Amino acid sequence: MNNQYVKFGALFVTGLLIGSALTWLYLGPKSESAESRTDDTAVIDDDSDIKSGDSGLIGSGVNPDVSGDTDSGSGSAPVLTSNSAIAVSNQPAGMSVTVRKVELQETGWVVIHEGSDNQIGNALGAARLEAGVHENVVVELLRGTTANALYFAVIYQDNGDREFSLDTDFPALGAGGAPLMSAFRTN
């Protein structure tokens, strides 16, 4: 009788493993080539350069779900800063993100957000930068990135208090009205 329980248990575990593997293959992350994209997300390769005033490069057409009331009544709503730009490359998962190049017209923040279906998710970390061009900016994260996931590096305007807050600091907007950002994946 004990032998039957062992066989039944082994068959059950085998079936569970096969079912899980098939589910993972069917529902797992799908690879997407630049040619198959149907949205207007800017795709930046590792060798591209950002140019001042090229608002079509970053943030063109991406309409992420950015939390925060943009009509605060205090004049702190986002303004156009189309001459700012940001570029980040795909990189290994970890507790920091290296932003390849950032150009800011005024003091601001580079904020790393989780991403899902081209929507901005939780903020993981932020770094304040003065106006100017910055290269290889390391943004330390409160919670690390995970492998094979989508993230966004977003430029935020500082409200003048030099402390980052999702409630009072807002994404900088490009000429098309979309947040200035660069999407990247971890490996």
JSON list of C-alpha atoms in Angstrom, two decimals:
[
{"chain": "A", "resi": 1, "resn": "MET", "atom": "CA", "xyz": [0.00, 0.00, 0.00]},
{"chain": "A", "resi": 2, "resn": "ASN", "atom": "CA", "xyz": [2.89, 2.42, 0.79]},
{"chain": "A", "resi": 3, "resn": "ASN", "atom": "CA", "xyz": [4.31, 1.80, -2.68]},
{"chain": "A", "resi": 4, "resn": "GLN", "atom": "CA", "xyz": [1.05, 3.10, -4.23]},
{"chain": "A", "resi": 5, "resn": "TYR", "atom": "CA", "xyz": [1.30, 6.36, -2.29]},
{"chain": "A", "resi": 6, "resn": "VAL", "atom": "CA", "xyz": [4.88, 6.86, -3.47]},
{"chain": "A", "resi": 7, "resn": "LYS", "atom": "CA", "xyz": [3.89, 6.25, -7.11]},
{"chain": "A", "resi": 8, "resn": "PHE", "atom": "CA", "xyz": [0.87, 8.56, -6.80]},
{"chain": "A", "resi": 9, "resn": "GLY", "atom": "CA", "xyz": [3.00, 11.27, -5.19]},
{"chain": "A", "resi": 10, "resn": "ALA", "atom": "CA", "xyz": [5.67, 10.99, -7.89]},
{"chain": "A", "resi": 11, "resn": "LEU", "atom": "CA", "xyz": [3.05, 11.20, -10.66]},
{"chain": "A", "resi": 12, "resn": "PHE", "atom": "CA", "xyz": [1.39, 14.18, -8.99]},
{"chain": "A", "resi": 13, "resn": "VAL", "atom": "CA", "xyz": [4.67, 16.10, -8.64]},
{"chain": "A", "resi": 14, "resn": "THR", "atom": "CA", "xyz": [5.66, 15.24, -12.24]},
{"chain": "A", "resi": 15, "resn": "GLY", "atom": "CA", "xyz": [2.30, 16.47, -13.54]},
{"chain": "A", "resi": 16, "resn": "LEU", "atom": "CA", "xyz": [2.59, 19.65, -11.49]},
{"chain": "A", "resi": 17, "resn": "LEU", "atom": "CA", "xyz": [6.07, 20.38, -12.88]},
{"chain": "A", "resi": 18, "resn": "ILE", "atom": "CA", "xyz": [5.01, 19.73, -16.49]},
{"chain": "A", "resi": 19, "resn": "GLY", "atom": "CA", "xyz": [1.90, 21.88, -16.07]},
{"chain": "A", "resi": 20, "resn": "SER", "atom": "CA", "xyz": [3.92, 24.71, -14.54]},
{"chain": "A", "resi": 21, "resn": "ALA", "atom": "CA", "xyz": [6.50, 24.56, -17.34]},
{"chain": "A", "resi": 22, "resn": "LEU", "atom": "CA", "xyz": [3.82, 24.66, -20.04]},
{"chain": "A", "resi": 23, "resn": "THR", "atom": "CA", "xyz": [2.07, 27.58, -18.32]},
{"chain": "A", "resi": 24, "resn": "TRP", "atom": "CA", "xyz": [5.35, 29.48, -18.05]},
{"chain": "A", "resi": 25, "resn": "LEU", "atom": "CA", "xyz": [6.10, 28.90, -21.74]},
{"chain": "A", "resi": 26, "resn": "TYR", "atom": "CA", "xyz": [2.64, 30.07, -22.75]},
{"chain": "A", "resi": 27, "resn": "LEU", "atom": "CA", "xyz": [2.33, 33.08, -20.42]},
{"chain": "A", "resi": 28, "resn": "GLY", "atom": "CA", "xyz": [6.01, 33.97, -19.98]},
{"chain": "A", "resi": 29, "resn": "PRO", "atom": "CA", "xyz": [7.61, 37.23, -21.12]},
{"chain": "A", "resi": 30, "resn": "LYS", "atom": "CA", "xyz": [7.50, 37.74, -24.86]},
{"chain": "A", "resi": 31, "resn": "SER", "atom": "CA", "xyz": [10.45, 39.15, -26.77]},
{"chain": "A", "resi": 32, "resn": "GLU", "atom": "CA", "xyz": [9.65, 42.22, -28.84]},
{"chain": "A", "resi": 33, "resn": "SER", "atom": "CA", "xyz": [11.66, 43.52, -31.76]},
{"chain": "A", "resi": 34, "resn": "ALA", "atom": "CA", "xyz": [11.75, 47.17, -32.72]},
{"chain": "A", "resi": 35, "resn": "GLU", "atom": "CA", "xyz": [9.97, 46.33, -35.99]},
{"chain": "A", "resi": 36, "resn": "SER", "atom": "CA", "xyz": [7.04, 44.69, -34.20]},
{"chain": "A", "resi": 37, "resn": "ARG", "atom": "CA", "xyz": [6.34, 47.62, -31.88]},
{"chain": "A", "resi": 38, "resn": "THR", "atom": "CA", "xyz": [2.97, 49.28, -32.39]},
{"chain": "A", "resi": 39, "resn": "ASP", "atom": "CA", "xyz": [3.42, 52.21, -30.00]},
{"chain": "A", "resi": 40, "resn": "ASP", "atom": "CA", "xyz": [5.52, 55.34, -30.35]},
{"chain": "A", "resi": 41, "resn": "THR", "atom": "CA", "xyz": [8.01, 54.54, -27.60]},
{"chain": "A", "resi": 42, "resn": "ALA", "atom": "CA", "xyz": [11.47, 55.82, -28.41]},
{"chain": "A", "resi": 43, "resn": "VAL", "atom": "CA", "xyz": [13.97, 53.01, -28.82]},
{"chain": "A", "resi": 44, "resn": "ILE", "atom": "CA", "xyz": [17.53, 53.93, -28.00]},
{"chain": "A", "resi": 45, "resn": "ASP", "atom": "CA", "xyz": [20.42, 51.63, -28.78]},
{"chain": "A", "resi": 46, "resn": "ASP", "atom": "CA", "xyz": [23.66, 51.53, -26.84]},
{"chain": "A", "resi": 47, "resn": "ASP", "atom": "CA", "xyz": [25.57, 53.68, -29.36]},
{"chain": "A", "resi": 48, "resn": "SER", "atom": "CA", "xyz": [23.08, 56.51, -29.83]},
{"chain": "A", "resi": 49, "resn": "ASP", "atom": "CA", "xyz": [23.69, 60.07, -28.69]},
{"chain": "A", "resi": 50, "resn": "ILE", "atom": "CA", "xyz": [21.19, 62.53, -27.31]},
{"chain": "A", "resi": 51, "resn": "LYS", "atom": "CA", "xyz": [21.05, 65.99, -28.75]},
{"chain": "A", "resi": 52, "resn": "SER", "atom": "CA", "xyz": [19.83, 69.17, -27.14]},
{"chain": "A", "resi": 53, "resn": "GLY", "atom": "CA", "xyz": [16.45, 70.16, -28.49]},
{"chain": "A", "resi": 54, "resn": "ASP", "atom": "CA", "xyz": [15.69, 66.73, -29.98]},
{"chain": "A", "resi": 55, "resn": "SER", "atom": "CA", "xyz": [12.37, 66.25, -28.22]},
{"chain": "A", "resi": 56, "resn": "GLY", "atom": "CA", "xyz": [11.45, 63.46, -30.63]},
{"chain": "A", "resi": 57, "resn": "LEU", "atom": "CA", "xyz": [14.20, 61.26, -29.21]},
{"chain": "A", "resi": 58, "resn": "ILE", "atom": "CA", "xyz": [12.89, 60.82, -25.69]},
{"chain": "A", "resi": 59, "resn": "GLY", "atom": "CA", "xyz": [9.29, 60.69, -24.53]},
{"chain": "A", "resi": 60, "resn": "SER", "atom": "CA", "xyz": [7.64, 61.07, -27.91]},
{"chain": "A", "resi": 61, "resn": "GLY", "atom": "CA", "xyz": [4.20, 59.54, -27.75]},
{"chain": "A", "resi": 62, "resn": "VAL", "atom": "CA", "xyz": [4.59, 57.59, -24.52]},
{"chain": "A", "resi": 63, "resn": "ASN", "atom": "CA", "xyz": [1.64, 58.40, -22.31]},
{"chain": "A", "resi": 64, "resn": "PRO", "atom": "CA", "xyz": [2.53, 56.81, -19.00]},
{"chain": "A", "resi": 65, "resn": "ASP", "atom": "CA", "xyz": [0.26, 56.79, -16.00]},
{"chain": "A", "resi": 66, "resn": "VAL", "atom": "CA", "xyz": [2.10, 59.33, -13.84]},
{"chain": "A", "resi": 67, "resn": "SER", "atom": "CA", "xyz": [0.63, 59.79, -10.41]},
{"chain": "A", "resi": 68, "resn": "GLY", "atom": "CA", "xyz": [0.49, 63.26, -8.93]},
{"chain": "A", "resi": 69, "resn": "ASP", "atom": "CA", "xyz": [-1.94, 66.13, -9.29]},
{"chain": "A", "resi": 70, "resn": "THR", "atom": "CA", "xyz": [-0.57, 68.47, -11.94]},
{"chain": "A", "resi": 71, "resn": "ASP", "atom": "CA", "xyz": [-3.04, 71.25, -11.03]},
{"chain": "A", "resi": 72, "resn": "SER", "atom": "CA", "xyz": [-1.84, 72.16, -7.57]},
{"chain": "A", "resi": 73, "resn": "GLY", "atom": "CA", "xyz": [-2.84, 75.81, -7.84]},
{"chain": "A", "resi": 74, "resn": "SER", "atom": "CA", "xyz": [0.60, 76.88, -6.63]},
{"chain": "A", "resi": 75, "resn": "GLY", "atom": "CA", "xyz": [2.19, 77.25, -10.05]},
{"chain": "A", "resi": 76, "resn": "SER", "atom": "CA", "xyz": [4.21, 74.05, -9.65]},
{"chain": "A", "resi": 77, "resn": "ALA", "atom": "CA", "xyz": [2.59, 72.22, -12.57]},
{"chain": "A", "resi": 78, "resn": "PRO", "atom": "CA", "xyz": [4.92, 70.73, -15.18]},
{"chain": "A", "resi": 79, "resn": "VAL", "atom": "CA", "xyz": [6.25, 73.03, -17.88]},
{"chain": "A", "resi": 80, "resn": "LEU", "atom": "CA", "xyz": [7.78, 72.25, -21.25]},
{"chain": "A", "resi": 81, "resn": "THR", "atom": "CA", "xyz": [11.50, 71.58, -21.12]},
{"chain": "A", "resi": 82, "resn": "SER", "atom": "CA", "xyz": [12.03, 70.17, -24.59]},
{"chain": "A", "resi": 83, "resn": "ASN", "atom": "CA", "xyz": [15.76, 70.93, -24.53]},
{"chain": "A", "resi": 84, "resn": "SER", "atom": "CA", "xyz": [16.34, 68.41, -21.74]},
{"chain": "A", "resi": 85, "resn": "ALA", "atom": "CA", "xyz": [17.09, 64.81, -22.71]},
{"chain": "A", "resi": 86, "resn": "ILE", "atom": "CA", "xyz": [17.94, 61.43, -21.17]},
{"chain": "A", "resi": 87, "resn": "ALA", "atom": "CA", "xyz": [19.44, 58.17, -22.45]},
{"chain": "A", "resi": 88, "resn": "VAL", "atom": "CA", "xyz": [19.92, 54.89, -20.61]},
{"chain": "A", "resi": 89, "resn": "SER", "atom": "CA", "xyz": [21.07, 51.50, -21.89]},
{"chain": "A", "resi": 90, "resn": "ASN", "atom": "CA", "xyz": [19.90, 48.01, -21.02]},
{"chain": "A", "resi": 91, "resn": "GLN", "atom": "CA", "xyz": [21.91, 46.79, -18.03]},
{"chain": "A", "resi": 92, "resn": "PRO", "atom": "CA", "xyz": [22.22, 44.07, -15.41]},
{"chain": "A", "resi": 93, "resn": "ALA", "atom": "CA", "xyz": [19.69, 43.98, -12.58]},
{"chain": "A", "resi": 94, "resn": "GLY", "atom": "CA", "xyz": [20.90, 45.37, -9.27]},
{"chain": "A", "resi": 95, "resn": "MET", "atom": "CA", "xyz": [20.65, 48.01, -6.55]},
{"chain": "A", "resi": 96, "resn": "SER", "atom": "CA", "xyz": [21.62, 50.90, -8.85]},
{"chain": "A", "resi": 97, "resn": "VAL", "atom": "CA", "xyz": [20.99, 52.08, -12.40]},
{"chain": "A", "resi": 98, "resn": "THR", "atom": "CA", "xyz": [23.54, 53.89, -14.56]},
{"chain": "A", "resi": 99, "resn": "VAL", "atom": "CA", "xyz": [22.01, 56.56, -16.79]},
{"chain": "A", "resi": 100, "resn": "ARG", "atom": "CA", "xyz": [24.27, 57.00, -19.80]},
{"chain": "A", "resi": 101, "resn": "LYS", "atom": "CA", "xyz": [23.59, 60.69, -20.44]},
{"chain": "A", "resi": 102, "resn": "VAL", "atom": "CA", "xyz": [21.28, 63.38, -19.06]},
{"chain": "A", "resi": 103, "resn": "GLU", "atom": "CA", "xyz": [20.96, 66.96, -20.24]},
{"chain": "A", "resi": 104, "resn": "LEU", "atom": "CA", "xyz": [19.00, 69.28, -17.94]},
{"chain": "A", "resi": 105, "resn": "GLN", "atom": "CA", "xyz": [18.06, 72.90, -18.57]},
{"chain": "A", "resi": 106, "resn": "GLU", "atom": "CA", "xyz": [17.48, 73.43, -14.84]},
{"chain": "A", "resi": 107, "resn": "THR", "atom": "CA", "xyz": [18.09, 71.56, -11.58]},
{"chain": "A", "resi": 108, "resn": "GLY", "atom": "CA", "xyz": [16.06, 68.38, -11.58]},
{"chain": "A", "resi": 109, "resn": "TRP", "atom": "CA", "xyz": [15.84, 64.71, -10.76]},
{"chain": "A", "resi": 110, "resn": "VAL", "atom": "CA", "xyz": [16.45, 61.46, -12.59]},
{"chain": "A", "resi": 111, "resn": "VAL", "atom": "CA", "xyz": [13.95, 58.97, -11.19]},
{"chain": "A", "resi": 112, "resn": "ILE", "atom": "CA", "xyz": [13.94, 55.24, -11.93]},
{"chain": "A", "resi": 113, "resn": "HIS", "atom": "CA", "xyz": [10.47, 53.70, -12.18]},
{"chain": "A", "resi": 114, "resn": "GLU", "atom": "CA", "xyz": [9.26, 50.16, -12.63]},
{"chain": "A", "resi": 115, "resn": "GLY", "atom": "CA", "xyz": [7.44, 49.70, -15.93]},
{"chain": "A", "resi": 116, "resn": "SER", "atom": "CA", "xyz": [4.66, 47.52, -17.23]},
{"chain": "A", "resi": 117, "resn": "ASP", "atom": "CA", "xyz": [2.94, 47.72, -20.62]},
{"chain": "A", "resi": 118, "resn": "ASN", "atom": "CA", "xyz": [4.60, 51.12, -21.24]},
{"chain": "A", "resi": 119, "resn": "GLN", "atom": "CA", "xyz": [3.09, 52.47, -18.00]},
{"chain": "A", "resi": 120, "resn": "ILE", "atom": "CA", "xyz": [5.18, 54.04, -15.25]},
{"chain": "A", "resi": 121, "resn": "GLY", "atom": "CA", "xyz": [5.04, 52.10, -12.00]},
{"chain": "A", "resi": 122, "resn": "ASN", "atom": "CA", "xyz": [6.59, 52.57, -8.57]},
{"chain": "A", "resi": 123, "resn": "ALA", "atom": "CA", "xyz": [9.58, 54.88, -8.14]},
{"chain": "A", "resi": 124, "resn": "LEU", "atom": "CA", "xyz": [12.65, 52.90, -7.05]},
{"chain": "A", "resi": 125, "resn": "GLY", "atom": "CA", "xyz": [15.22, 55.65, -6.61]},
{"chain": "A", "resi": 126, "resn": "ALA", "atom": "CA", "xyz": [16.12, 59.24, -7.51]},
{"chain": "A", "resi": 127, "resn": "ALA", "atom": "CA", "xyz": [19.22, 61.36, -8.02]},
{"chain": "A", "resi": 128, "resn": "ARG", "atom": "CA", "xyz": [19.25, 65.19, -8.02]},
{"chain": "A", "resi": 129, "resn": "LEU", "atom": "CA", "xyz": [21.32, 66.89, -10.70]},
{"chain": "A", "resi": 130, "resn": "GLU", "atom": "CA", "xyz": [22.17, 70.51, -11.43]},
{"chain": "A", "resi": 131, "resn": "ALA", "atom": "CA", "xyz": [21.50, 72.00, -14.87]},
{"chain": "A", "resi": 132, "resn": "GLY", "atom": "CA", "xyz": [23.94, 70.82, -17.52]},
{"chain": "A", "resi": 133, "resn": "VAL", "atom": "CA", "xyz": [25.12, 67.67, -19.25]},
{"chain": "A", "resi": 134, "resn": "HIS", "atom": "CA", "xyz": [25.88, 64.65, -17.07]},
{"chain": "A", "resi": 135, "resn": "GLU", "atom": "CA", "xyz": [27.27, 61.28, -18.13]},
{"chain": "A", "resi": 136, "resn": "ASN", "atom": "CA", "xyz": [27.20, 57.90, -16.38]},
{"chain": "A", "resi": 137, "resn": "VAL", "atom": "CA", "xyz": [24.93, 59.06, -13.56]},
{"chain": "A", "resi": 138, "resn": "VAL", "atom": "CA", "xyz": [24.48, 56.31, -10.97]},
{"chain": "A", "resi": 139, "resn": "VAL", "atom": "CA", "xyz": [21.03, 56.28, -9.34]},
{"chain": "A", "resi": 140, "resn": "GLU", "atom": "CA", "xyz": [21.00, 54.29, -6.10]},
{"chain": "A", "resi": 141, "resn": "LEU", "atom": "CA", "xyz": [17.75, 52.36, -5.61]},
{"chain": "A", "resi": 142, "resn": "LEU", "atom": "CA", "xyz": [15.72, 51.72, -2.46]},
{"chain": "A", "resi": 143, "resn": "ARG", "atom": "CA", "xyz": [14.64, 48.41, -3.97]},
{"chain": "A", "resi": 144, "resn": "GLY", "atom": "CA", "xyz": [16.70, 46.69, -6.64]},
{"chain": "A", "resi": 145, "resn": "THR", "atom": "CA", "xyz": [15.70, 45.91, -10.20]},
{"chain": "A", "resi": 146, "resn": "THR", "atom": "CA", "xyz": [14.95, 42.35, -11.26]},
{"chain": "A", "resi": 147, "resn": "ALA", "atom": "CA", "xyz": [16.22, 40.52, -14.33]},
{"chain": "A", "resi": 148, "resn": "ASN", "atom": "CA", "xyz": [14.26, 40.63, -17.60]},
{"chain": "A", "resi": 149, "resn": "ALA", "atom": "CA", "xyz": [12.04, 43.55, -16.57]},
{"chain": "A", "resi": 150, "resn": "LEU", "atom": "CA", "xyz": [11.08, 46.93, -18.05]},
{"chain": "A", "resi": 151, "resn": "TYR", "atom": "CA", "xyz": [12.04, 50.17, -16.30]},
{"chain": "A", "resi": 152, "resn": "PHE", "atom": "CA", "xyz": [11.91, 53.90, -17.08]},
{"chain": "A", "resi": 153, "resn": "ALA", "atom": "CA", "xyz": [14.42, 56.65, -16.30]},
{"chain": "A", "resi": 154, "resn": "VAL", "atom": "CA", "xyz": [12.32, 59.84, -16.07]},
{"chain": "A", "resi": 155, "resn": "ILE", "atom": "CA", "xyz": [13.40, 63.48, -15.74]},
{"chain": "A", "resi": 156, "resn": "TYR", "atom": "CA", "xyz": [11.52, 65.32, -12.97]},
{"chain": "A", "resi": 157, "resn": "GLN", "atom": "CA", "xyz": [11.58, 69.04, -12.22]},
{"chain": "A", "resi": 158, "resn": "ASP", "atom": "CA", "xyz": [12.60, 70.05, -8.71]},
{"chain": "A", "resi": 159, "resn": "ASN", "atom": "CA", "xyz": [10.08, 72.34, -6.97]},
{"chain": "A", "resi": 160, "resn": "GLY", "atom": "CA", "xyz": [12.93, 74.25, -5.30]},
{"chain": "A", "resi": 161, "resn": "ASP", "atom": "CA", "xyz": [13.14, 72.40, -1.97]},
{"chain": "A", "resi": 162, "resn": "ARG", "atom": "CA", "xyz": [15.94, 70.07, -3.19]},
{"chain": "A", "resi": 163, "resn": "GLU", "atom": "CA", "xyz": [14.04, 67.04, -1.81]},
{"chain": "A", "resi": 164, "resn": "PHE", "atom": "CA", "xyz": [12.34, 64.56, -4.11]},
{"chain": "A", "resi": 165, "resn": "SER", "atom": "CA", "xyz": [8.62, 63.97, -3.66]},
{"chain": "A", "resi": 166, "resn": "LEU", "atom": "CA", "xyz": [6.17, 62.38, -6.09]},
{"chain": "A", "resi": 167, "resn": "ASP", "atom": "CA", "xyz": [3.56, 64.77, -4.67]},
{"chain": "A", "resi": 168, "resn": "THR", "atom": "CA", "xyz": [5.40, 68.02, -5.37]},
{"chain": "A", "resi": 169, "resn": "ASP", "atom": "CA", "xyz": [7.99, 67.29, -8.09]},
{"chain": "A", "resi": 170, "resn": "PHE", "atom": "CA", "xyz": [6.59, 66.57, -11.55]},
{"chain": "A", "resi": 171, "resn": "PRO", "atom": "CA", "xyz": [7.94, 64.93, -14.72]},
{"chain": "A", "resi": 172, "resn": "ALA", "atom": "CA", "xyz": [9.49, 67.34, -17.21]},
{"chain": "A", "resi": 173, "resn": "LEU", "atom": "CA", "xyz": [7.50, 67.35, -20.44]},
{"chain": "A", "resi": 174, "resn": "GLY", "atom": "CA", "xyz": [8.79, 67.39, -24.00]},
{"chain": "A", "resi": 175, "resn": "ALA", "atom": "CA", "xyz": [7.40, 69.42, -26.88]},
{"chain": "A", "resi": 176, "resn": "GLY", "atom": "CA", "xyz": [4.71, 66.77, -27.51]},
{"chain": "A", "resi": 177, "resn": "GLY", "atom": "CA", "xyz": [3.53, 66.97, -23.90]},
{"chain": "A", "resi": 178, "resn": "ALA", "atom": "CA", "xyz": [4.88, 63.52, -22.97]},
{"chain": "A", "resi": 179, "resn": "PRO", "atom": "CA", "xyz": [7.27, 63.03, -20.02]},
{"chain": "A", "resi": 180, "resn": "LEU", "atom": "CA", "xyz": [10.97, 63.04, -20.91]},
{"chain": "A", "resi": 181, "resn": "MET", "atom": "CA", "xyz": [12.04, 59.47, -20.29]},
{"chain": "A", "resi": 182, "resn": "SER", "atom": "CA", "xyz": [14.05, 56.56, -21.57]},
{"chain": "A", "resi": 183, "resn": "ALA", "atom": "CA", "xyz": [12.90, 52.95, -21.30]},
{"chain": "A", "resi": 184, "resn": "PHE", "atom": "CA", "xyz": [15.38, 50.17, -20.60]},
{"chain": "A", "resi": 185, "resn": "ARG", "atom": "CA", "xyz": [15.41, 46.49, -19.72]},
{"chain": "A", "resi": 186, "resn": "THR", "atom": "CA", "xyz": [17.47, 44.56, -17.23]},
{"chain": "A", "resi": 187, "resn": "ASN", "atom": "CA", "xyz": [19.26, 41.31, -17.95]}
]
